[in-house]
Every structure is written in C-alpha cells, then in structure tokens.
PDB file of C-alpha atoms and ligand atoms in Angstrom:
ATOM      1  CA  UNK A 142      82.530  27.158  29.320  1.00 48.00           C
ATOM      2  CA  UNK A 143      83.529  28.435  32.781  1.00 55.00           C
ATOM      3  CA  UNK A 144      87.271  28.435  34.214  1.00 58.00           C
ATOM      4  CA  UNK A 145      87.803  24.987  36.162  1.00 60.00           C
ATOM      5  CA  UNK A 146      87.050  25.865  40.186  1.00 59.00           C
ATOM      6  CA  UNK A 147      91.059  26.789  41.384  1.00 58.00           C
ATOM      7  CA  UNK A 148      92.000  24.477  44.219  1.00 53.00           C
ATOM      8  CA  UNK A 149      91.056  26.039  47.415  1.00 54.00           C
ATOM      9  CA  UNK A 150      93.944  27.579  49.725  1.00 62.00           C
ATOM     10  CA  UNK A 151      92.828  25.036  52.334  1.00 86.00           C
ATOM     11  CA  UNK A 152      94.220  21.947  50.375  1.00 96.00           C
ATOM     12  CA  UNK A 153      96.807  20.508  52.611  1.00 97.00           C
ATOM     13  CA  UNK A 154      99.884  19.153  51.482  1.00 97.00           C
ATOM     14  CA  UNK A 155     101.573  15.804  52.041  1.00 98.00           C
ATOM     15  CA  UNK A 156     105.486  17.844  52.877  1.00 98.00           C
ATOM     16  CA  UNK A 157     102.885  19.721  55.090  1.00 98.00           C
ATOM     17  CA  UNK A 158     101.676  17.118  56.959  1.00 98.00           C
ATOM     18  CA  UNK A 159     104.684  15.462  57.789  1.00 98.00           C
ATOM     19  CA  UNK A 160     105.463  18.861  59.032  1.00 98.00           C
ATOM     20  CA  UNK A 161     102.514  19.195  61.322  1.00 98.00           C
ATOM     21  CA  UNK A 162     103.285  15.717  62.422  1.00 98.00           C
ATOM     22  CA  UNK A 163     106.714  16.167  63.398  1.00 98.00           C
ATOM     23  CA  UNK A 164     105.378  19.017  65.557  1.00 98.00           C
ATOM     24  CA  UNK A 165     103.169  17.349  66.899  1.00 98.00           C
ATOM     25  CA  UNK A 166     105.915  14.889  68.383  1.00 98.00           C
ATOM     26  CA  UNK A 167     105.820  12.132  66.030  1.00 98.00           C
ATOM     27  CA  UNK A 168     109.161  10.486  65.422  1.00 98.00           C
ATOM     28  CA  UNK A 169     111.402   8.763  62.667  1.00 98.00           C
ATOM     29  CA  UNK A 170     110.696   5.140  63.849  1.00 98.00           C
ATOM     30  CA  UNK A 171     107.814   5.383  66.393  1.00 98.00           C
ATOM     31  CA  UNK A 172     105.412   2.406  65.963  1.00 98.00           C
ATOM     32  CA  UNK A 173     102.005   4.944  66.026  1.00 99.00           C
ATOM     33  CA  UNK A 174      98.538   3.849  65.628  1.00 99.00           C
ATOM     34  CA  UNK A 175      96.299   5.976  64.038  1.00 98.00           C
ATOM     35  CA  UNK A 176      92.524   6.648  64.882  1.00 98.00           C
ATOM     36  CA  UNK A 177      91.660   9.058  62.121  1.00 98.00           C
ATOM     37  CA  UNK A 178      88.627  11.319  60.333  1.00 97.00           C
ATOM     38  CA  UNK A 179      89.354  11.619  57.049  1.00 96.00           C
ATOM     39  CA  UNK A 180      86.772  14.142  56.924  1.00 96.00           C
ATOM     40  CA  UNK A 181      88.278  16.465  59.703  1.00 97.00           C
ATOM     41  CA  UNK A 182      91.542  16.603  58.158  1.00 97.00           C
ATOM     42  CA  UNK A 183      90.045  18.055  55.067  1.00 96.00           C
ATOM     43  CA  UNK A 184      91.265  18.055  51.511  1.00 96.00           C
ATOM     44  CA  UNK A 185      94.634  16.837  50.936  1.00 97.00           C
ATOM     45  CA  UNK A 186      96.346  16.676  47.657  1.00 97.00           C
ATOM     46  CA  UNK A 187      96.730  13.340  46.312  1.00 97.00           C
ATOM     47  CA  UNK A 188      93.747  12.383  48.539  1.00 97.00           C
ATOM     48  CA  UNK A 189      93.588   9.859  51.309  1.00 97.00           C
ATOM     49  CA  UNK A 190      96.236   8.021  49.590  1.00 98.00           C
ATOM     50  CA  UNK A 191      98.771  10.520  50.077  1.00 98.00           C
ATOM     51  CA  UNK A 192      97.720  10.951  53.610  1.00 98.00           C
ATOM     52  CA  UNK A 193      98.463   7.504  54.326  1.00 98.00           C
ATOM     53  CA  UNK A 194     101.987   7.921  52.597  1.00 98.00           C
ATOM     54  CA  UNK A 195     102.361  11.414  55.026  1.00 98.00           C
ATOM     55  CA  UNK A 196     101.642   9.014  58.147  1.00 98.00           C
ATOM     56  CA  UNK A 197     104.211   6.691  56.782  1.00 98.00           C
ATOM     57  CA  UNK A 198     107.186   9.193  55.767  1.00 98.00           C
ATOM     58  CA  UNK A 199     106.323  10.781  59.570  1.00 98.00           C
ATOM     59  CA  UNK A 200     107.618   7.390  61.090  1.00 98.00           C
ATOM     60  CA  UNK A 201     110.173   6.758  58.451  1.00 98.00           C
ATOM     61  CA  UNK A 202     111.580   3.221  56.964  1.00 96.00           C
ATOM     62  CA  UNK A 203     112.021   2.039  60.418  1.00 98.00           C
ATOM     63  CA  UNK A 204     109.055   3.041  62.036  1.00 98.00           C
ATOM     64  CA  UNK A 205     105.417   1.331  62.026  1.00 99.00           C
ATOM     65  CA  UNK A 206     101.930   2.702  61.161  1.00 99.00           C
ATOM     66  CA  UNK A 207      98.631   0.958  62.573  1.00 99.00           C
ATOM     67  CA  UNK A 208      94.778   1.503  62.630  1.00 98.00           C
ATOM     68  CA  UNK A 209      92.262  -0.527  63.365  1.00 98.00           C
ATOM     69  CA  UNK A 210      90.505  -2.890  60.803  1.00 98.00           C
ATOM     70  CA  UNK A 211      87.850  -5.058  62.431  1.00 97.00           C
ATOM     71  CA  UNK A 212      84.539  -5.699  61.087  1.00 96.00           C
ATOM     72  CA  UNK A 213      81.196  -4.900  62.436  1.00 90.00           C
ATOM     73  CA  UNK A 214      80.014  -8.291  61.494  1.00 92.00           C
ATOM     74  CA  UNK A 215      79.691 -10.912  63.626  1.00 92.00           C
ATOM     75  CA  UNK A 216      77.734 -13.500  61.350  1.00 94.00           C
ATOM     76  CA  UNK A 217      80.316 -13.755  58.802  1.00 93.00           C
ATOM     77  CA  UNK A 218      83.860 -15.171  59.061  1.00 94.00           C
ATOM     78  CA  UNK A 219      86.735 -12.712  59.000  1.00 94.00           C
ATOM     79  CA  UNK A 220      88.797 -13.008  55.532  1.00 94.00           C
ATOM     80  CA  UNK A 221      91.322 -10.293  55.887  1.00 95.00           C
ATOM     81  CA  UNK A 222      91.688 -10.008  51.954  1.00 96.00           C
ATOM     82  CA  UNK A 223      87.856  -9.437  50.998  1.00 96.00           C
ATOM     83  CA  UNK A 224      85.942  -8.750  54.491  1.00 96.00           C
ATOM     84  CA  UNK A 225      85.345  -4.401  54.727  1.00 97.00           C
ATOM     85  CA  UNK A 226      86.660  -3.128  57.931  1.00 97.00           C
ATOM     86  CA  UNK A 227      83.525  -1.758  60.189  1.00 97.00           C
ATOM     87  CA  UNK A 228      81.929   1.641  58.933  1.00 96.00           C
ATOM     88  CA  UNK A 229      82.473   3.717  61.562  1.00 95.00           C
ATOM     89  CA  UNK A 230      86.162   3.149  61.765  1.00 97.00           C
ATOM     90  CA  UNK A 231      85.955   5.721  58.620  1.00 96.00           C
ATOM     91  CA  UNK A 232      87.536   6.191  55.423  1.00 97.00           C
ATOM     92  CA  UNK A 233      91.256   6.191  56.175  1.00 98.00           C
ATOM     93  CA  UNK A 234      90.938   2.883  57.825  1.00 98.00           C
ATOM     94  CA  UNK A 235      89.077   1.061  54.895  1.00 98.00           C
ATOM     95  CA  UNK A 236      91.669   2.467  52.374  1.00 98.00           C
ATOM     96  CA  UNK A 237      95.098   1.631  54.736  1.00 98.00           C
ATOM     97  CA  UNK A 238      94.012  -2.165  54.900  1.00 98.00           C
ATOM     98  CA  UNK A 239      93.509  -2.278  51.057  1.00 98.00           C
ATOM     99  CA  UNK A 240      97.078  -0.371  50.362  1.00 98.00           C
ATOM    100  CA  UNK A 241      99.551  -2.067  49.457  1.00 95.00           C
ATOM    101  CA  UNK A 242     102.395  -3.466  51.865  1.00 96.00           C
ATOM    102  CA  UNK A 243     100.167  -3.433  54.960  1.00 98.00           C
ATOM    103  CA  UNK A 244      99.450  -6.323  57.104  1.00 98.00           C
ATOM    104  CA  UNK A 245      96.299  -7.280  58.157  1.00 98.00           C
ATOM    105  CA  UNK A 246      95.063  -9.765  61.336  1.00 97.00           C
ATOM    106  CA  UNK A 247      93.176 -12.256  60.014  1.00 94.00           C
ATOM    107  CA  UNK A 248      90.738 -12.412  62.746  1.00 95.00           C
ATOM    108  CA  UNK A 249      87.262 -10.154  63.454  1.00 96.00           C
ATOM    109  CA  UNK A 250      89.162  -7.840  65.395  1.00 97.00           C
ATOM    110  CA  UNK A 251      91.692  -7.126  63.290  1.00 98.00           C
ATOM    111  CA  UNK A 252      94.292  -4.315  63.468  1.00 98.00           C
ATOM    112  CA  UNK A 253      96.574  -3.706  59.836  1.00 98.00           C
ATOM    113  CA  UNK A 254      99.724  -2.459  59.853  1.00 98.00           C
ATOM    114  CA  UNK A 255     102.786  -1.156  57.689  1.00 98.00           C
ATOM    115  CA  UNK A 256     106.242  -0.985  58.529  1.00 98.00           C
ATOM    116  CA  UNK A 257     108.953  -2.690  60.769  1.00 98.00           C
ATOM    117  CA  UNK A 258     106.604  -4.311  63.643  1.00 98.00           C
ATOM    118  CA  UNK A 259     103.555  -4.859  61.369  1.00 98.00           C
ATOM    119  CA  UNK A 260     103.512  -9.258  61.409  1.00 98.00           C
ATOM    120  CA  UNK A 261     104.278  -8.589  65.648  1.00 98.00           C
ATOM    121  CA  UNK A 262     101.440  -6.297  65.537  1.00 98.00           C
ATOM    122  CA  UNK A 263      98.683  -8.299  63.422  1.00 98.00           C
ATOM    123  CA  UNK A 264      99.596 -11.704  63.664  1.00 97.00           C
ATOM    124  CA  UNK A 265      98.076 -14.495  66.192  1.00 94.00           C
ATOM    125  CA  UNK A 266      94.565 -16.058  66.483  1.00 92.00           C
ATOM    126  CA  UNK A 267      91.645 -14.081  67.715  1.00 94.00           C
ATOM    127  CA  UNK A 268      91.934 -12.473  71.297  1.00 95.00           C
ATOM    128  CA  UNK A 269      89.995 -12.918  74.132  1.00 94.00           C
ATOM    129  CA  UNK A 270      89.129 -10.180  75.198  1.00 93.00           C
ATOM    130  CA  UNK A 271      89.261  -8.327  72.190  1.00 95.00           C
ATOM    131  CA  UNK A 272      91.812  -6.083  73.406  1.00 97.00           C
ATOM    132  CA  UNK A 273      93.617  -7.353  75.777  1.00 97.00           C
ATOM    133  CA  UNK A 274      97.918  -7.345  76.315  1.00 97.00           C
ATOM    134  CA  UNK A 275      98.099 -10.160  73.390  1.00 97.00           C
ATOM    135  CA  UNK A 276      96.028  -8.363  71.149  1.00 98.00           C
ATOM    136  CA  UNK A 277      97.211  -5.598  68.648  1.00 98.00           C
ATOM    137  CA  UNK A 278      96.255  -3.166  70.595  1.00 98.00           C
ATOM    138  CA  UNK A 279      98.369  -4.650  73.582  1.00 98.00           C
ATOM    139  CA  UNK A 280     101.371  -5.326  71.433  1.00 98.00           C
ATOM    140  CA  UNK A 281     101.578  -1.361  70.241  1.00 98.00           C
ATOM    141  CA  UNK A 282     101.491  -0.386  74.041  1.00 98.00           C
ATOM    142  CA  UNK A 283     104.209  -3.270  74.731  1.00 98.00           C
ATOM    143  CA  UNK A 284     106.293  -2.013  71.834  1.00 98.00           C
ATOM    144  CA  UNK A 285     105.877   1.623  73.528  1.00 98.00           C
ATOM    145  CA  UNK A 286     103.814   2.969  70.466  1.00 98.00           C
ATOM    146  CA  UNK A 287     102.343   6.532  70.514  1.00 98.00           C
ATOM    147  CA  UNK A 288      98.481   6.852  69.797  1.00 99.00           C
ATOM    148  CA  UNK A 289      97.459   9.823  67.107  1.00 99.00           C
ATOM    149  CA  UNK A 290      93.923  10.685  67.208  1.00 98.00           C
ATOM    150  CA  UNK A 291      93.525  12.787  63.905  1.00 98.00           C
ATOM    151  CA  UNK A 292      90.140  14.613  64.673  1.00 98.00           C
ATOM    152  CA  UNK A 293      88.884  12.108  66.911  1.00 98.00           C
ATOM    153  CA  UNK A 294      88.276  12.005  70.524  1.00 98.00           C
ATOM    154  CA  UNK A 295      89.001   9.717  72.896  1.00 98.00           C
ATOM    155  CA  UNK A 296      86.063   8.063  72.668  1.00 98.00           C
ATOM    156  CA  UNK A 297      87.652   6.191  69.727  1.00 98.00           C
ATOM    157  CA  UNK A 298      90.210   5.214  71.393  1.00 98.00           C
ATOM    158  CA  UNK A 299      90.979   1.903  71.745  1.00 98.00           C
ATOM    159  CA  UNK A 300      93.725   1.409  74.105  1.00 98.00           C
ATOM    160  CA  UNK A 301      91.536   2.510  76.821  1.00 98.00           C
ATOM    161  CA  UNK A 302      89.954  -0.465  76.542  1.00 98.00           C
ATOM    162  CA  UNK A 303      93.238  -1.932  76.649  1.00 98.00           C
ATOM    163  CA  UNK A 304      93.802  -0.029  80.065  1.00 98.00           C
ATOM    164  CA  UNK A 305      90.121  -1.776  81.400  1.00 98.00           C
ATOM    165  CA  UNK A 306      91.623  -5.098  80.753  1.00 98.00           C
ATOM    166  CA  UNK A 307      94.734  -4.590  82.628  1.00 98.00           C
ATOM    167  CA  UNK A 308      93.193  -3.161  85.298  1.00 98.00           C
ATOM    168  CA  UNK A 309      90.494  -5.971  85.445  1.00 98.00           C
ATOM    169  CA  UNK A 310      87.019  -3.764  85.585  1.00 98.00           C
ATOM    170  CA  UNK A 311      83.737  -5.830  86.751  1.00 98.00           C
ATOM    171  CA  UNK A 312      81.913  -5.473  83.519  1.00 98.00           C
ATOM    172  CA  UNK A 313      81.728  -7.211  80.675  1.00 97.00           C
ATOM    173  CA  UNK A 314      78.813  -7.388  77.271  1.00 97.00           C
ATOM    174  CA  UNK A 315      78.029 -10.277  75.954  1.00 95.00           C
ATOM    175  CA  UNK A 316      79.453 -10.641  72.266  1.00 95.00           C
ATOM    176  CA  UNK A 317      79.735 -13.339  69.818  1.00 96.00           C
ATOM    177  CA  UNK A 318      81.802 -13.361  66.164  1.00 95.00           C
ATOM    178  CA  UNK A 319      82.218 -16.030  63.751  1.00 93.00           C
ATOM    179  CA  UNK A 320      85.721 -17.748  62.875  1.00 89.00           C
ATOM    180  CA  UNK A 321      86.859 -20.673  60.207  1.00 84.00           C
ATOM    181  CA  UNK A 322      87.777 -23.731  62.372  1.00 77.00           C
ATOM    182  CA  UNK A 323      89.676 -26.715  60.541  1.00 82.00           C
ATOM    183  CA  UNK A 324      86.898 -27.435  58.054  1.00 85.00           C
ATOM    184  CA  UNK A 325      83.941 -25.901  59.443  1.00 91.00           C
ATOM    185  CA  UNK A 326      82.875 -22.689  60.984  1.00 92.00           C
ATOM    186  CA  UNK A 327      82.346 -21.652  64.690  1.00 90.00           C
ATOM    187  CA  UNK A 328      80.720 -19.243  66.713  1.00 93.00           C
ATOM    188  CA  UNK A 329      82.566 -17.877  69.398  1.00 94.00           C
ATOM    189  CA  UNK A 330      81.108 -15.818  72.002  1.00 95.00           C
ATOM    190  CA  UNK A 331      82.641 -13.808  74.938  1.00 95.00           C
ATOM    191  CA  UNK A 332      82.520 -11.097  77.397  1.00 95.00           C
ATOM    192  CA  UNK A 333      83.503  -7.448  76.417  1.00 95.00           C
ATOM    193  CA  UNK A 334      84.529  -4.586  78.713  1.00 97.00           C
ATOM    194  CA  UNK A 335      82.220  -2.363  76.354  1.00 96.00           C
ATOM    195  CA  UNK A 336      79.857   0.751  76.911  1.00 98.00           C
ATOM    196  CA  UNK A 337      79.082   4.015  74.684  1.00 98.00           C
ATOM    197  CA  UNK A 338      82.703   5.308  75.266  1.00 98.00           C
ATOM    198  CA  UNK A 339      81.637   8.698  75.701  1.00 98.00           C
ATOM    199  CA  UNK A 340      83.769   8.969  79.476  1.00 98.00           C
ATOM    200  CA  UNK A 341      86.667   7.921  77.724  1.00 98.00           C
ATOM    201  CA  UNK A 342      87.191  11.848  77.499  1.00 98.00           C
ATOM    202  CA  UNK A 343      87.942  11.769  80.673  1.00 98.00           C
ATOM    203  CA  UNK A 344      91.812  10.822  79.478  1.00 98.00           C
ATOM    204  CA  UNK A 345      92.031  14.828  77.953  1.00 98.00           C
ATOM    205  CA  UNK A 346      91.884  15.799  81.427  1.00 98.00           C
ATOM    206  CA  UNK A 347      94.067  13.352  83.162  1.00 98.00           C
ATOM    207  CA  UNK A 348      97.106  14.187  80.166  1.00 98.00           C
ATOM    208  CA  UNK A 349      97.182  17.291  80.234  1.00 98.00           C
ATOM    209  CA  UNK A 350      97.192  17.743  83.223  1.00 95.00           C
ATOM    210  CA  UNK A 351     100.407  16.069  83.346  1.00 95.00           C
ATOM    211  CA  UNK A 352     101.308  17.280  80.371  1.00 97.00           C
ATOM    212  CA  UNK A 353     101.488  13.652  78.613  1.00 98.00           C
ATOM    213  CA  UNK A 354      99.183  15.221  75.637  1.00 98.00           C
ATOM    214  CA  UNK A 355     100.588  16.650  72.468  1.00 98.00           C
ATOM    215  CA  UNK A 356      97.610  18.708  70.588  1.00 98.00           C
ATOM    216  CA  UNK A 357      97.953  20.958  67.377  1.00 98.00           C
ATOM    217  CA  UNK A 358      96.669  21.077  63.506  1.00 98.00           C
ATOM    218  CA  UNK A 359      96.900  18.438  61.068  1.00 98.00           C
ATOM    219  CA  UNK A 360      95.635  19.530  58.271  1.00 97.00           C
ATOM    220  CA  UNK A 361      92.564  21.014  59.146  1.00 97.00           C
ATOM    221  CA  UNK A 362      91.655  18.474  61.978  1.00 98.00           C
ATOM    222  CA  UNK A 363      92.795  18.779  65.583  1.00 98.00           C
ATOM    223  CA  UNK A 364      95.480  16.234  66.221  1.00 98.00           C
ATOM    224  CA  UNK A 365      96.461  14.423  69.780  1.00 98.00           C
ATOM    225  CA  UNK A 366      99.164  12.637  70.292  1.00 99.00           C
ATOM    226  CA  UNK A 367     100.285  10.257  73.541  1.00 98.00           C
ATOM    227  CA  UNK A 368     102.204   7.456  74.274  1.00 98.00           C
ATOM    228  CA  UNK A 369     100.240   4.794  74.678  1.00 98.00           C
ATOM    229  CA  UNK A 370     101.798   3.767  78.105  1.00 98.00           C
ATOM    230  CA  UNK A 371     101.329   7.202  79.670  1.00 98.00           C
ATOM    231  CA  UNK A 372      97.094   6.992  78.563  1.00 98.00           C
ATOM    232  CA  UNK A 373      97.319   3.549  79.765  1.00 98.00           C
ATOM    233  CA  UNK A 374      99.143   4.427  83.274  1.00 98.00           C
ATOM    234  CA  UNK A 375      96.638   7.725  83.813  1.00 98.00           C
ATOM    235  CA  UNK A 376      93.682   5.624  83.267  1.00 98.00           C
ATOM    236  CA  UNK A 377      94.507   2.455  85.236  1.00 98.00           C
ATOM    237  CA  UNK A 378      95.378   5.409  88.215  1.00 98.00           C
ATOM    238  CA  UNK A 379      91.709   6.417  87.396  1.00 98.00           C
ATOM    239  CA  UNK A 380      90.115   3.032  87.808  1.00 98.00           C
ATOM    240  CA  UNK A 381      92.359   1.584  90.619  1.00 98.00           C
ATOM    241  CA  UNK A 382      90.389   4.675  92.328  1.00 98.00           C
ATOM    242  CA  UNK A 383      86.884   4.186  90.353  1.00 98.00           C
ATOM    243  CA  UNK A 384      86.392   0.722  88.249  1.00 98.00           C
ATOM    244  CA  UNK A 385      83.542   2.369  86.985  1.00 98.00           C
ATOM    245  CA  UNK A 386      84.859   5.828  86.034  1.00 98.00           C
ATOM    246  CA  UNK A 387      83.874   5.253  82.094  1.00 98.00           C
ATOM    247  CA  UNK A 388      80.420   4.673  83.181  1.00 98.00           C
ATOM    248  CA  UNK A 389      77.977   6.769  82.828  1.00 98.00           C
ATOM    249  CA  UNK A 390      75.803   7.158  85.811  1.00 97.00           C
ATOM    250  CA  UNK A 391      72.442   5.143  85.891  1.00 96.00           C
ATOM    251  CA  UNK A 392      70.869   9.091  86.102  1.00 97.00           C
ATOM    252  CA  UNK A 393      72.446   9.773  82.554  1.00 97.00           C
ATOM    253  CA  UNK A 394      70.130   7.046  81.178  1.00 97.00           C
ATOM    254  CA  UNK A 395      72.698   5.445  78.597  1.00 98.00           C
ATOM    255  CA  UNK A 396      71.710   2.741  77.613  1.00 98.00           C
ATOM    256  CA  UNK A 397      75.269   0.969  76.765  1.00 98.00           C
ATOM    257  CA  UNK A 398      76.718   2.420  80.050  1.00 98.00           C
ATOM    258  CA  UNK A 399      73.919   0.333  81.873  1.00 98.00           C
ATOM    259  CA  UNK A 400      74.168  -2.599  80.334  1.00 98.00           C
ATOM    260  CA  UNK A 401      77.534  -2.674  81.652  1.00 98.00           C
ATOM    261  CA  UNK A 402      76.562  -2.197  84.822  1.00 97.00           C
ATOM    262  CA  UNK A 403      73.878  -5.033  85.036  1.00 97.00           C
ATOM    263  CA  UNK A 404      76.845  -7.063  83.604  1.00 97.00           C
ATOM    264  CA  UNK A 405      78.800  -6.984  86.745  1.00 97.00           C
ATOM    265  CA  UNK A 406      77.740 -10.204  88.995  1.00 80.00           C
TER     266      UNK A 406
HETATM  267 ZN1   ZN B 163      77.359   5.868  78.367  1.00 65.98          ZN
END
C-alpha cells in the first residue's frame, strides 16, 4: 500500500483568504459581487464551500455577498429553486445559489445573494434590459458595492454592461427568455446591449490609471477589486467619447461585435 499523497503546500486556507481579501481592500460590511474561477484560485481546504464562507467572513455579518445566477436557457421558465445557473458562470456560482441562506431572483437573469442587502439585491420581476439601474446589477452599484473579479477579466464583468445602459449605447441583440405569467407561460423578447465582451478590458487601463484598481493574490488566482461606481464612471467617460469603444472593429471580424453594429438603426 503506498503513503496517502500529502496535501500539496499550495492548498490555500480559508483564515488565508480572508487575509488576501482584506488586502486586497475588501471591507467588514461592503456589499461585493463576486465574478469568480474556481479553477484559478486553486485548491482550497474545505473546497469551494469554504471559499464561499471566506467571501462571507471578508464582508462580515453586516456586509453582502453576490454573483450572478442566470441561466443560459431561454426556452424554459426560470424556477430559482431547481433551474442550474448558466455554465460558464463556473463552479462557485452554481454552488453559492444552492448554499444555504442565499437569495436568489426568481427571474432568467437572476443574481443570488447572502447577507444584509440580499432581498434589495434579488428581488423584483425580470428587467428590461437585463442589466439595467433596477436590475441586480444596478442595485449593487446604487448600494455603492465593490466588484471582485477572482481570476477573471473584465470581460466577465457585468456592470459594464450596466455602464452601456446608463450611458444609452446605439446597439442592442435581439434576445428572448421564457417567464410563468398568471396561469400560463410567455415569451418575452427584447433588445440587449451585448457583443463578445472581449474590449471590456479596456476598464484595466482606464483604473489604473487612476488608480481605482486594487490587484493582488487570492489564493492562487489574480484578484481585482473596484468599486463599482468608479468602473461605472471610467467607462461611461469612455463612451460619452466613443459609444462604440467595446466594439470590436468590423476589420477584427467578430462576429458578436458586428452584430451589434448592424443592430444600431
Ligand atoms: Zn468582439
């Protein structure tokens, strides 16, 4: 019989975490949402479980954690207890809206939430757009949350697209999800400020720059951290200047970038 494998120096712990989190700026009762590879952040002990609990203990009894928890279905209606949250919003998402205590929207685009704000966050009918200011999205940047992208880009995250909304940009997909009406079931379609996301980098530059971007380890992953109404201010700057700036050029050829442009009328 060989010796059980020892558990690699690289393990992070949950007291370490915190740690790293508090460096990084994160506060006893900040309302933070989370955009998060569970991968990135490597091995932690006690798993993605105790992660969750590190995010939590990092904001404190009074403080609020959030991710996003829509689906990528649009055929089916939304039931916030059964429906899986979309695949690509990864691991930590699909296991914080099954935990227990947290909150969950109980429309498509759902957002789920623990902690002091978490009914202000999630609750209210379906928002058009998606993420507008009366969205969850636009209630964390009301509520003057701070955005942690845990080995994620910007690309992922979503209160840029708040930012498009409030600064009005010219395009807009067409999308379509399905909701419960009173007794029956209804498509609803609509127009999303959408594209591949890829420019949404852009926002590294622009907070830095003004120094508005915490960056350091968590875990093994590298970790920024911003208030949501300094990315929100930088990138409305940016598109008062250039409604476009997140597209991609048509000489990029991509493809989502130009279907936003043939969106605008
Ligand atoms: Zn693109």
């Amino acid at each position: 019989m060989s010796e059980p494998a020892a558990f690699p120096t690289t393990v992070a712990t949950p007291e370490g975490i915190v740690g790293q989190l508090r460096a990084l700026g994160v506060m006893p009762g900040d309302v933070l949402l989370v955009h998060a590879s569970l991968r990135s952040v490597g091995p932690v002990a006690g798993g993605a479980a105790a992660l969750i609990g590190a995010l939590q203990e990092a904001v404190g009894r009074s403080g609020t954690v959030a991710m996003p928890s829509w689906t990528g279905d649009d055929d089916r209606v939304f039931d916030p207890a059964t429906t899986p949250s979309a695949p690509d919003l990864g691991a930590l998402a699909r296991l914080f809206w099954q935990s227990e205590g947290v909150q969950r929207s109980d429309h498509p685009f759902a957002f789920a939430a623990a902690g002091r704000h978490a009914r202000e966050i999630v609750r209210g009918p379906l928002p058009l757009p998606p993420h507008g200011p009366d969205s969850p999205v636009g209630r964390i940047h009301a509520l003057d949350g701070q955005v942690l992208l845990l080995g994620v880009g910007h690309d992922a995250n979503t209160t840029l697209h708040l930012a498009e909304v409030m600064a009005g940009v010219p395009y807009g997909v067409p999308g379509y999800c399905t909701v419960a009406g009173a007794g029956h079931v209804v498509r609803v379609r609509y127009r999303e400020n959408d594209h591949c996301c890829q420019r949404f980098a852009l926002a590294d530059e622009w907070l830095r720059e003004s120094g508005r971007q915490r960056e350091g380890p968590v875990g093994q992953a590298h970790a920024r951290l911003m208030r949501a109404r300094h990315l929100v201010e930088a990138a409305m700057t940016a598109l008062a200047d250039d409604p476009l700036v997140f597209l991609h050029p048509p000489s990029a050829d991509c493809e989502e970038c130009d279907a936003a442009r043939r969106s605008i009328g």
